Tab-separated table of C-alpha atoms in Angstrom:
chain	number	residue	atom	x	y	z
A	1	MET	CA	108.112	93.694	80.352
A	2	THR	CA	106.935	97.146	79.288
A	3	ASP	CA	108.679	99.291	81.886
A	4	GLY	CA	112.262	98.938	80.648
A	5	SER	CA	113.123	96.240	83.176
A	6	ASP	CA	113.339	93.303	80.736
A	7	ALA	CA	117.152	93.267	80.902
A	8	PHE	CA	116.940	92.423	84.617
A	9	PHE	CA	114.838	89.305	83.982
A	10	ALA	CA	116.448	87.995	80.777
A	11	GLU	CA	118.498	85.120	82.239
A	12	TRP	CA	115.910	84.377	84.923
A	13	ASP	CA	113.251	83.921	82.234
A	14	ARG	CA	115.505	81.429	80.419
A	15	ARG	CA	116.673	79.507	83.472
A	16	GLY	CA	116.317	75.742	83.596
A	17	PRO	CA	114.104	73.928	86.122
A	18	SER	CA	117.001	73.178	88.505
A	19	ALA	CA	119.196	76.226	87.844
A	20	ARG	CA	120.125	78.566	90.667
A	21	ARG	CA	121.342	82.123	90.780
A	22	SER	CA	125.065	82.586	90.269
A	23	VAL	CA	126.735	85.123	92.543
A	24	GLU	CA	130.012	84.317	90.767
A	25	ARG	CA	128.528	85.330	87.409
A	26	ALA	CA	127.154	88.485	89.020
A	27	GLY	CA	130.682	89.215	90.256
A	28	LEU	CA	131.940	89.028	86.682
A	29	LEU	CA	129.254	91.512	85.721
A	30	VAL	CA	130.278	93.894	88.510
A	31	ARG	CA	133.844	93.846	87.165
A	32	ALA	CA	132.652	94.307	83.576
A	33	LEU	CA	130.675	97.372	84.681
A	34	ASP	CA	133.373	98.627	87.072
A	35	ALA	CA	130.509	98.859	89.542
A	36	GLY	CA	132.415	98.951	92.820
A	37	THR	CA	131.233	101.219	95.591
A	38	ALA	CA	134.437	103.283	95.318
A	39	GLY	CA	134.601	104.335	98.932
A	40	THR	CA	130.888	105.073	99.321
A	41	PRO	CA	129.750	103.700	102.702
A	42	VAL	CA	127.398	100.705	102.506
A	43	LEU	CA	124.775	99.579	105.033
A	44	THR	CA	123.434	96.097	104.316
A	45	VAL	CA	120.261	94.611	105.812
A	46	VAL	CA	119.849	90.832	106.056
A	47	GLY	CA	117.389	88.587	107.883
A	48	SER	CA	114.264	86.520	107.388
A	49	LYS	CA	111.536	89.156	107.751
A	50	GLY	CA	111.287	92.918	108.109
A	51	LYS	CA	114.312	93.780	105.989
A	52	GLY	CA	112.410	96.344	103.925
A	53	THR	CA	111.241	98.173	107.037
A	54	ALA	CA	114.762	98.238	108.500
A	55	ALA	CA	116.247	99.439	105.201
A	56	THR	CA	113.638	102.190	104.839
A	57	TYR	CA	114.127	103.519	108.362
A	58	ALA	CA	117.921	103.319	108.070
A	59	SER	CA	117.669	105.329	104.851
A	60	ALA	CA	115.348	107.890	106.448
A	61	ALA	CA	117.667	108.329	109.437
A	62	LEU	CA	120.686	108.798	107.151
A	63	ALA	CA	118.774	111.301	105.024
A	64	ALA	CA	117.871	113.174	108.204
A	65	ALA	CA	121.615	113.510	108.825
A	66	GLY	CA	122.009	115.262	105.476
A	67	TYR	CA	123.208	112.261	103.479
A	68	ARG	CA	122.073	111.618	99.921
A	69	VAL	CA	120.934	108.009	100.181
A	70	VAL	CA	120.425	105.432	97.447
A	71	THR	CA	118.389	102.468	98.693
A	72	VAL	CA	117.918	99.122	96.958
A	73	THR	CA	115.072	96.892	98.146
A	74	SER	CA	113.427	93.786	96.740
A	75	PRO	CA	110.885	93.085	95.397
A	76	ALA	CA	109.121	96.223	94.160
A	77	LEU	CA	105.836	97.504	95.556
A	78	ARG	CA	104.071	98.423	92.291
A	79	ARG	CA	106.715	99.249	89.678
A	80	GLU	CA	110.169	97.718	89.202
A	81	ARG	CA	111.801	101.150	89.367
A	82	GLU	CA	110.730	101.325	93.010
A	83	ARG	CA	113.482	98.851	93.833
A	84	ILE	CA	115.975	101.723	93.539
A	85	ARG	CA	115.279	104.949	95.387
A	86	VAL	CA	117.077	108.225	96.064
A	87	ASP	CA	116.169	109.747	99.423
A	88	GLY	CA	113.065	107.584	99.530
A	89	ALA	CA	111.813	108.431	96.018
A	90	ALA	CA	111.649	105.834	93.227
A	91	ILE	CA	113.893	106.426	90.231
A	92	SER	CA	112.301	107.425	86.921
A	93	ASP	CA	111.389	105.219	83.987
A	94	THR	CA	114.210	106.906	82.062
A	95	ASP	CA	116.731	106.047	84.765
A	96	LEU	CA	115.554	102.432	84.868
A	97	ALA	CA	115.804	102.122	81.090
A	98	ARG	CA	119.317	103.598	81.128
A	99	LEU	CA	120.443	101.190	83.828
A	100	GLY	CA	118.830	98.292	81.976
A	101	GLU	CA	120.796	99.128	78.835
A	102	ARG	CA	124.055	99.159	80.797
A	103	ILE	CA	123.172	95.790	82.339
A	104	ARG	CA	122.243	94.368	78.936
A	105	ASP	CA	125.416	95.604	77.233
A	106	ALA	CA	127.700	94.307	79.993
A	107	THR	CA	125.931	90.939	80.096
A	108	ARG	CA	126.658	90.463	76.390
A	109	ARG	CA	130.365	90.740	77.185
A	110	LEU	CA	130.236	87.912	79.738
A	111	PRO	CA	131.086	84.318	78.839
A	112	GLU	CA	128.035	82.676	77.310
A	113	ARG	CA	125.883	80.991	79.931
A	114	ARG	CA	125.801	77.226	79.450
A	115	SER	CA	122.520	75.352	79.671
A	116	GLY	CA	121.734	74.547	83.292
A	117	ALA	CA	124.413	76.894	84.621
A	118	GLY	CA	123.707	79.535	87.241
A	119	TYR	CA	121.848	82.632	86.052
A	120	LEU	CA	121.926	86.333	86.842
A	121	SER	CA	119.048	86.847	89.269
A	122	PRO	CA	116.723	89.859	88.944
A	123	SER	CA	117.242	90.986	92.540
A	124	GLY	CA	121.008	90.739	92.100
A	125	LEU	CA	120.909	92.793	88.913
A	126	PHE	CA	118.820	95.475	90.614
A	127	THR	CA	121.404	95.527	93.419
A	128	ILE	CA	124.183	96.097	90.897
A	129	ALA	CA	122.102	98.711	89.077
A	130	GLY	CA	121.452	100.501	92.362
A	131	VAL	CA	125.181	100.774	93.014
A	132	LEU	CA	125.654	102.128	89.486
A	133	HIS	CA	122.909	104.689	90.077
A	134	ALA	CA	124.449	105.710	93.398
A	135	ARG	CA	127.620	106.638	91.559
A	136	ALA	CA	125.681	108.490	88.858
A	137	VAL	CA	123.812	110.706	91.340
A	138	GLY	CA	126.720	111.194	93.732
A	139	ALA	CA	125.173	109.339	96.647
A	140	ASP	CA	126.811	109.724	100.045
A	141	VAL	CA	125.718	106.296	101.256
A	142	ILE	CA	124.137	103.105	99.886
A	143	VAL	CA	121.581	100.979	101.756
A	144	LEU	CA	121.156	97.449	100.386
A	145	GLU	CA	118.458	94.969	101.331
A	146	ALA	CA	119.491	91.366	100.714
A	147	GLY	CA	117.143	89.430	98.483
A	148	MET	CA	117.742	86.011	100.037
A	149	GLY	CA	120.642	84.998	102.208
A	150	GLY	CA	123.845	86.888	102.805
A	151	VAL	CA	127.007	85.321	101.494
A	152	SER	CA	124.827	83.572	98.892
A	153	ASP	CA	123.243	86.868	97.796
A	154	GLU	CA	124.633	89.494	95.430
A	155	VAL	CA	124.794	92.035	98.259
A	156	SER	CA	127.909	90.118	99.336
A	157	LEU	CA	129.697	91.595	96.302
A	158	PHE	CA	129.709	94.981	98.052
A	159	ALA	CA	131.549	95.064	101.375
A	160	PRO	CA	129.299	96.606	104.026
A	161	ASP	CA	130.499	99.106	106.586
A	162	VAL	CA	127.549	98.183	108.809
A	163	VAL	CA	125.334	95.088	108.801
A	164	ALA	CA	121.809	95.059	110.261
A	165	MET	CA	120.216	91.675	111.010
A	166	THR	CA	116.471	91.319	111.461
A	167	GLU	CA	115.042	88.213	113.104
A	168	VAL	CA	116.266	84.958	111.564
A	169	PHE	CA	114.000	81.922	111.510
A	170	ALA	CA	113.443	78.728	109.526
A	171	GLU	CA	112.692	80.197	106.128
A	172	HIS	CA	114.346	78.798	102.978
A	173	VAL	CA	115.327	75.637	104.850
A	174	GLY	CA	117.201	73.380	102.469
A	175	VAL	CA	118.274	76.362	100.373
A	176	LEU	CA	120.254	78.534	102.775
A	177	GLY	CA	120.787	75.833	105.399
A	178	ASP	CA	119.114	72.984	107.228
A	179	SER	CA	118.422	74.888	110.464
A	180	PRO	CA	117.892	78.488	111.611
A	181	ALA	CA	121.503	78.519	112.837
A	182	GLU	CA	122.843	77.513	109.421
A	183	ILE	CA	120.588	80.071	107.749
A	184	ALA	CA	121.865	82.725	110.160
A	185	ALA	CA	125.475	81.839	109.328
A	186	ASN	CA	124.709	82.328	105.641
A	187	LYS	CA	123.109	85.707	106.286
A	188	ALA	CA	125.843	86.876	108.668
A	189	GLY	CA	128.368	85.822	106.032
A	190	VAL	CA	127.765	89.120	104.246
A	191	THR	CA	130.033	90.657	106.901
A	192	ALA	CA	133.392	91.722	105.450
A	193	ALA	CA	136.848	92.198	106.929
A	194	THR	CA	136.258	95.969	106.744
A	195	THR	CA	132.845	95.926	108.461
A	196	SER	CA	132.840	98.190	111.512
A	197	ALA	CA	129.590	97.125	113.199
A	198	VAL	CA	126.971	94.370	113.133
A	199	VAL	CA	123.682	95.156	114.866
A	200	SER	CA	120.972	92.567	115.392
A	201	LEU	CA	117.546	92.117	116.866
A	202	PRO	CA	117.360	89.556	119.703
A	203	GLN	CA	117.681	86.036	118.288
A	204	SER	CA	117.323	82.487	119.573
A	205	PRO	CA	120.468	81.133	121.307
A	206	PRO	CA	121.565	78.923	118.354
A	207	VAL	CA	121.108	81.808	115.924
A	208	THR	CA	122.940	84.217	118.238
A	209	GLU	CA	125.878	81.831	118.455
A	210	ALA	CA	125.966	81.279	114.685
A	211	ILE	CA	125.979	85.025	114.028
A	212	ALA	CA	128.745	85.656	116.564
A	213	THR	CA	130.903	82.833	115.211
A	214	THR	CA	130.490	83.964	111.601
A	215	VAL	CA	131.150	87.640	112.349
A	216	ALA	CA	134.226	86.754	114.403
A	217	ALA	CA	135.621	84.676	111.538
A	218	ARG	CA	134.902	87.366	108.955
A	219	THR	CA	136.415	90.210	110.978
A	220	HIS	CA	139.223	88.244	112.695
A	221	ASP	CA	137.548	88.745	116.080
A	222	ARG	CA	137.549	92.513	115.621
A	223	VAL	CA	133.752	92.994	115.614
A	224	LYS	CA	131.225	91.591	118.084
A	225	PRO	CA	127.542	91.662	117.111
A	226	GLU	CA	125.477	94.137	119.134
A	227	VAL	CA	121.925	93.230	120.129
A	228	ILE	CA	119.579	96.196	119.800
A	229	GLY	CA	116.993	96.920	122.459
A	230	PRO	CA	114.300	99.629	122.606
A	231	SER	CA	115.566	102.831	121.006
A	232	GLY	CA	113.807	105.398	123.119
A	233	LEU	CA	112.372	107.007	119.997
A	234	PRO	CA	108.805	108.311	120.376
A	235	GLU	CA	106.151	105.762	119.413
A	236	ALA	CA	104.625	108.318	117.062
A	237	VAL	CA	107.633	108.153	114.707
A	238	LEU	CA	107.703	104.340	114.508
A	239	PRO	CA	105.407	101.828	112.791
A	240	ALA	CA	102.915	99.673	114.643
A	241	ALA	CA	103.350	96.164	116.023
A	242	TYR	CA	106.322	94.046	114.902
A	243	GLY	CA	107.457	96.719	112.444
A	244	ARG	CA	108.619	98.850	115.356
A	245	ARG	CA	111.534	96.552	116.194
A	246	ASN	CA	112.738	96.468	112.606
A	247	ALA	CA	112.463	100.248	112.338
A	248	GLU	CA	114.503	100.658	115.512
A	249	LEU	CA	117.099	98.273	114.118
A	250	GLY	CA	117.377	100.372	110.957
A	251	CYS	CA	117.794	103.557	112.967
A	252	ALA	CA	120.474	101.942	115.138
A	253	ALA	CA	122.352	100.730	112.058
A	254	ALA	CA	122.250	104.245	110.590
A	255	GLU	CA	123.599	105.644	113.855
A	256	ARG	CA	126.506	103.163	113.801
A	257	LEU	CA	127.297	104.068	110.200
A	258	LEU	CA	127.377	107.780	110.971
A	259	ASP	CA	129.718	107.075	113.885
A	260	ALA	CA	131.944	104.908	111.671
A	261	VAL	CA	132.428	107.625	109.051
A	262	GLY	CA	132.667	110.490	111.551
A	263	ARG	CA	129.440	112.183	110.491
A	264	PRO	CA	127.314	114.062	113.076
A	265	GLN	CA	124.037	112.503	114.144
A	266	PRO	CA	120.885	114.351	113.027
A	267	SER	CA	119.207	116.619	115.527
A	268	PRO	CA	116.316	114.964	117.367
A	269	ASP	CA	113.811	117.373	115.816
A	270	ARG	CA	114.963	116.676	112.261
A	271	LEU	CA	115.227	112.929	112.871
A	272	HIS	CA	111.706	112.795	114.308
A	273	ARG	CA	110.326	114.880	111.437
A	274	VAL	CA	111.792	112.622	108.753
A	275	LEU	CA	110.885	109.392	110.563
A	276	SER	CA	107.328	110.674	111.030
A	277	SER	CA	106.994	110.968	107.258
A	278	VAL	CA	107.835	107.292	106.570
A	279	ARG	CA	105.168	105.281	104.769
A	280	LEU	CA	105.290	101.484	104.506
A	281	PRO	CA	102.704	100.344	101.942
A	282	GLY	CA	101.861	96.673	102.384
A	283	ARG	CA	103.041	96.537	105.983
A	284	LEU	CA	99.967	96.981	108.170
A	285	SER	CA	98.867	99.758	105.810
A	286	TRP	CA	95.257	100.941	105.498
A	287	HIS	CA	93.556	101.669	102.176
A	288	ARG	CA	90.083	102.599	100.994
A	289	LEU	CA	87.670	101.838	98.201
A	290	PRO	CA	84.162	103.341	98.205
A	291	GLY	CA	82.370	101.571	101.042
A	292	THR	CA	85.372	99.358	101.880
A	293	THR	CA	88.507	99.648	104.024
A	294	ILE	CA	91.383	97.242	103.459
A	295	LEU	CA	94.257	96.388	105.787
A	296	ILE	CA	97.212	95.001	103.797
A	297	ASP	CA	100.135	93.203	105.398
A	298	SER	CA	102.950	91.025	104.049
A	299	ALA	CA	102.412	88.414	106.757
A	300	ILE	CA	103.863	85.016	105.870
A	301	ASP	CA	103.337	83.035	109.086
A	302	ARG	CA	100.884	82.525	111.919
A	303	SER	CA	102.322	85.217	114.183
A	304	GLY	CA	102.194	87.771	111.370
A	305	ALA	CA	98.593	86.873	110.592
A	306	ALA	CA	97.729	87.145	114.288
A	307	THR	CA	99.297	90.603	114.468
A	308	ALA	CA	97.362	91.819	111.438
A	309	LEU	CA	94.068	90.441	112.781
A	310	ALA	CA	94.720	92.094	116.140
A	311	GLU	CA	95.210	95.450	114.393
A	312	ALA	CA	92.011	94.905	112.407
A	313	TYR	CA	89.939	93.976	115.457
A	314	ALA	CA	91.359	96.904	117.413
A	315	ARG	CA	90.122	99.339	114.768
A	316	TRP	CA	86.984	97.605	113.497
A	317	GLY	CA	85.880	95.130	116.149
A	318	GLY	CA	85.411	92.517	113.419
A	319	VAL	CA	86.522	91.347	109.966
A	320	ASP	CA	84.222	90.668	107.008
A	321	HIS	CA	86.675	88.830	104.755
A	322	VAL	CA	90.326	87.833	104.481
A	323	LEU	CA	92.342	87.495	101.278
A	324	VAL	CA	95.346	85.189	101.620
A	325	CYS	CA	98.162	84.444	99.191
A	326	LEU	CA	100.827	82.098	100.546
A	327	PRO	CA	102.912	79.725	98.412
A	328	ASP	CA	103.720	76.292	99.810
A	329	HIS	CA	107.078	77.270	101.349
A	330	LYS	CA	105.432	79.781	103.693
A	331	ASP	CA	103.589	78.921	106.926
A	332	VAL	CA	100.307	78.021	105.229
A	333	ALA	CA	99.242	75.625	108.006
A	334	GLY	CA	99.874	78.229	110.706
A	335	VAL	CA	97.878	80.898	108.888
A	336	ILE	CA	95.011	78.452	108.309
A	337	ALA	CA	94.910	77.756	112.050
A	338	GLU	CA	94.980	81.471	112.895
A	339	LEU	CA	92.163	82.406	110.532
A	340	ALA	CA	89.923	79.673	111.968
A	341	ASP	CA	86.332	80.141	110.751
A	342	LEU	CA	86.726	83.562	109.111
A	343	PRO	CA	85.516	83.912	105.502
A	344	VAL	CA	88.652	83.523	103.378
A	345	THR	CA	89.573	83.724	99.709
A	346	TYR	CA	92.865	82.047	98.817
A	347	VAL	CA	94.581	83.757	95.881
A	348	ARG	CA	97.124	82.026	93.620
A	349	LEU	CA	99.732	83.729	91.452
A	350	PRO	CA	100.054	81.666	88.258
A	351	GLU	CA	102.398	84.252	86.703
A	352	TYR	CA	105.096	83.325	89.218
A	353	ARG	CA	105.848	79.811	88.040
A	354	HIS	CA	108.589	79.333	90.647
A	355	LEU	CA	105.934	79.480	93.398
A	356	ARG	CA	103.744	76.475	94.200
A	357	PHE	CA	100.204	76.734	95.562
A	358	THR	CA	99.292	73.124	96.328
A	359	HIS	CA	98.871	73.085	100.132
A	360	PRO	CA	95.525	71.553	101.250
A	361	LEU	CA	93.036	74.264	102.186
A	362	PRO	CA	89.893	74.299	104.376
A	363	PRO	CA	86.807	73.347	102.343
A	364	HIS	CA	85.007	76.599	103.158
A	365	TRP	CA	87.752	78.725	101.582
A	366	THR	CA	87.188	80.195	98.122
A	367	VAL	CA	90.083	79.769	95.672
A	368	MET	CA	90.893	82.090	92.768
A	369	ASP	CA	93.749	83.330	90.598
A	370	ASP	CA	94.907	86.907	91.033
A	371	THR	CA	93.767	87.702	87.479
A	372	GLN	CA	90.187	87.334	88.744
A	373	LEU	CA	90.718	89.958	91.428
A	374	THR	CA	89.257	93.353	90.506
A	375	ARG	CA	88.351	96.480	92.454
A	376	GLU	CA	84.698	95.523	92.139
A	377	ARG	CA	85.350	91.994	93.374
A	378	LEU	CA	87.338	93.378	96.275
A	379	ALA	CA	84.615	95.817	97.288
A	380	SER	CA	81.986	93.067	97.111
A	381	LEU	CA	83.699	91.119	99.914
A	382	GLY	CA	82.581	93.515	102.635
A	383	GLU	CA	83.377	96.752	104.412
A	384	ARG	CA	86.308	95.383	106.455
A	385	ILE	CA	88.833	93.339	104.487
A	386	VAL	CA	92.275	92.043	105.448
A	387	GLY	CA	94.792	91.131	102.721
A	388	LEU	CA	97.694	88.911	103.824
A	389	GLY	CA	100.545	87.154	102.105
A	390	THR	CA	103.665	87.225	100.027
A	391	VAL	CA	104.987	90.589	98.879
A	392	TYR	CA	104.141	89.700	95.289
A	393	PHE	CA	100.493	89.570	96.334
A	394	THR	CA	100.499	92.669	98.501
A	395	ALA	CA	102.102	94.490	95.558
A	396	ARG	CA	99.188	93.279	93.409
A	397	LEU	CA	96.704	94.683	95.926
A	398	LEU	CA	98.558	97.996	96.168
A	399	ASP	CA	98.498	98.306	92.397
A	400	LEU	CA	94.818	97.411	92.260
A	401	LEU	CA	94.098	100.141	94.802
A	402	ASN	CA	96.385	102.657	93.064
A	403	ALA	CA	98.229	103.156	96.363
A	404	GLU	CA	100.876	105.862	96.637
A	405	THR	CA	104.233	104.065	96.561
A	406	GLU	CA	106.479	106.609	94.817
A	407	HIS	CA	107.799	108.202	98.008
A	408	LEU	CA	108.528	106.306	101.236
A	409	PHE	CA	109.667	109.332	103.238
A	410	GLU	CA	110.308	113.041	102.911
A	411	ALA	CA	113.858	114.165	103.544
């Protein structure tokens, strides 16, 4: 690492082949750092997809109310410091280096990690660092996006005042649970005894029941999950397609948090102004190279690919080429079916050795490693290109295109 983030990846880089993250070890680190939230309200976003959108819009709505908001999301768009933001703006290299030193020093004081034992995960360490930074800058509220799971994620170390749940589906089966309902119970498990509200997008009946049962147990029947419908916000201040629901969820969660702490809601004019400034790079975002326009979306299943193609056809009437990067645990088969006979290049990410790219592919697809992808290669694929896949890949495209990712909204 050359950006000061090496401390966040130290144990992950040394993990064994079967080792898993250790939330318990992360809890020891929180105590070593005295990194509690100390009365600062916390809004936590969990779910299978769309968490970043919900967290960004919740943060924007809270900033519109006059709050100073620290937001932690995962993974980064282009630079690791983008995982921690203040009022939508990424922290500086200096801030990241300072936080990394605190993480490194505190980790040295922990019991030595035995071979094969659980490790401190990068996303968990950025969560802890974000809470530390919130204290340093005097944040009024903290918005945390779960990396994976809920009770099994480091966000569970910080009791949320409000929980927002995006759609839950069968992702990470066998890791978080053996069914969407079990996965939902894990994610809803982030709810604490002090949580005042849990807001959710509509879910399947088994998932709805699992969320309700988990929340009831965590809050001693004090809190009932609230399903969020259309917000009534103008379409112009919300993202396109499926992102709209997640944005509305984030805004609803922010509204519940303001109610919980007795803070006035922002005026409609100010709320609309701030929401109108939100940018979501890598989520149905449009970018240009000379002679080429590129639609980038972090679609990981067939429905996401279909949505992105629909947006492309609506603007262009056709697509010249599609870049796809999906590891084996994503819906590779569904995306293959959706792309049908379109010209496709499948991109692998050899740097991420925890991801496997072995799914059988159509014979007409081109296959390449991301190191072979250049601006010139991208432009040679046509005038109308769609880039789809895991956030690690969309981040690679955004970096290649030098996309603006420093500021997600203007408060």
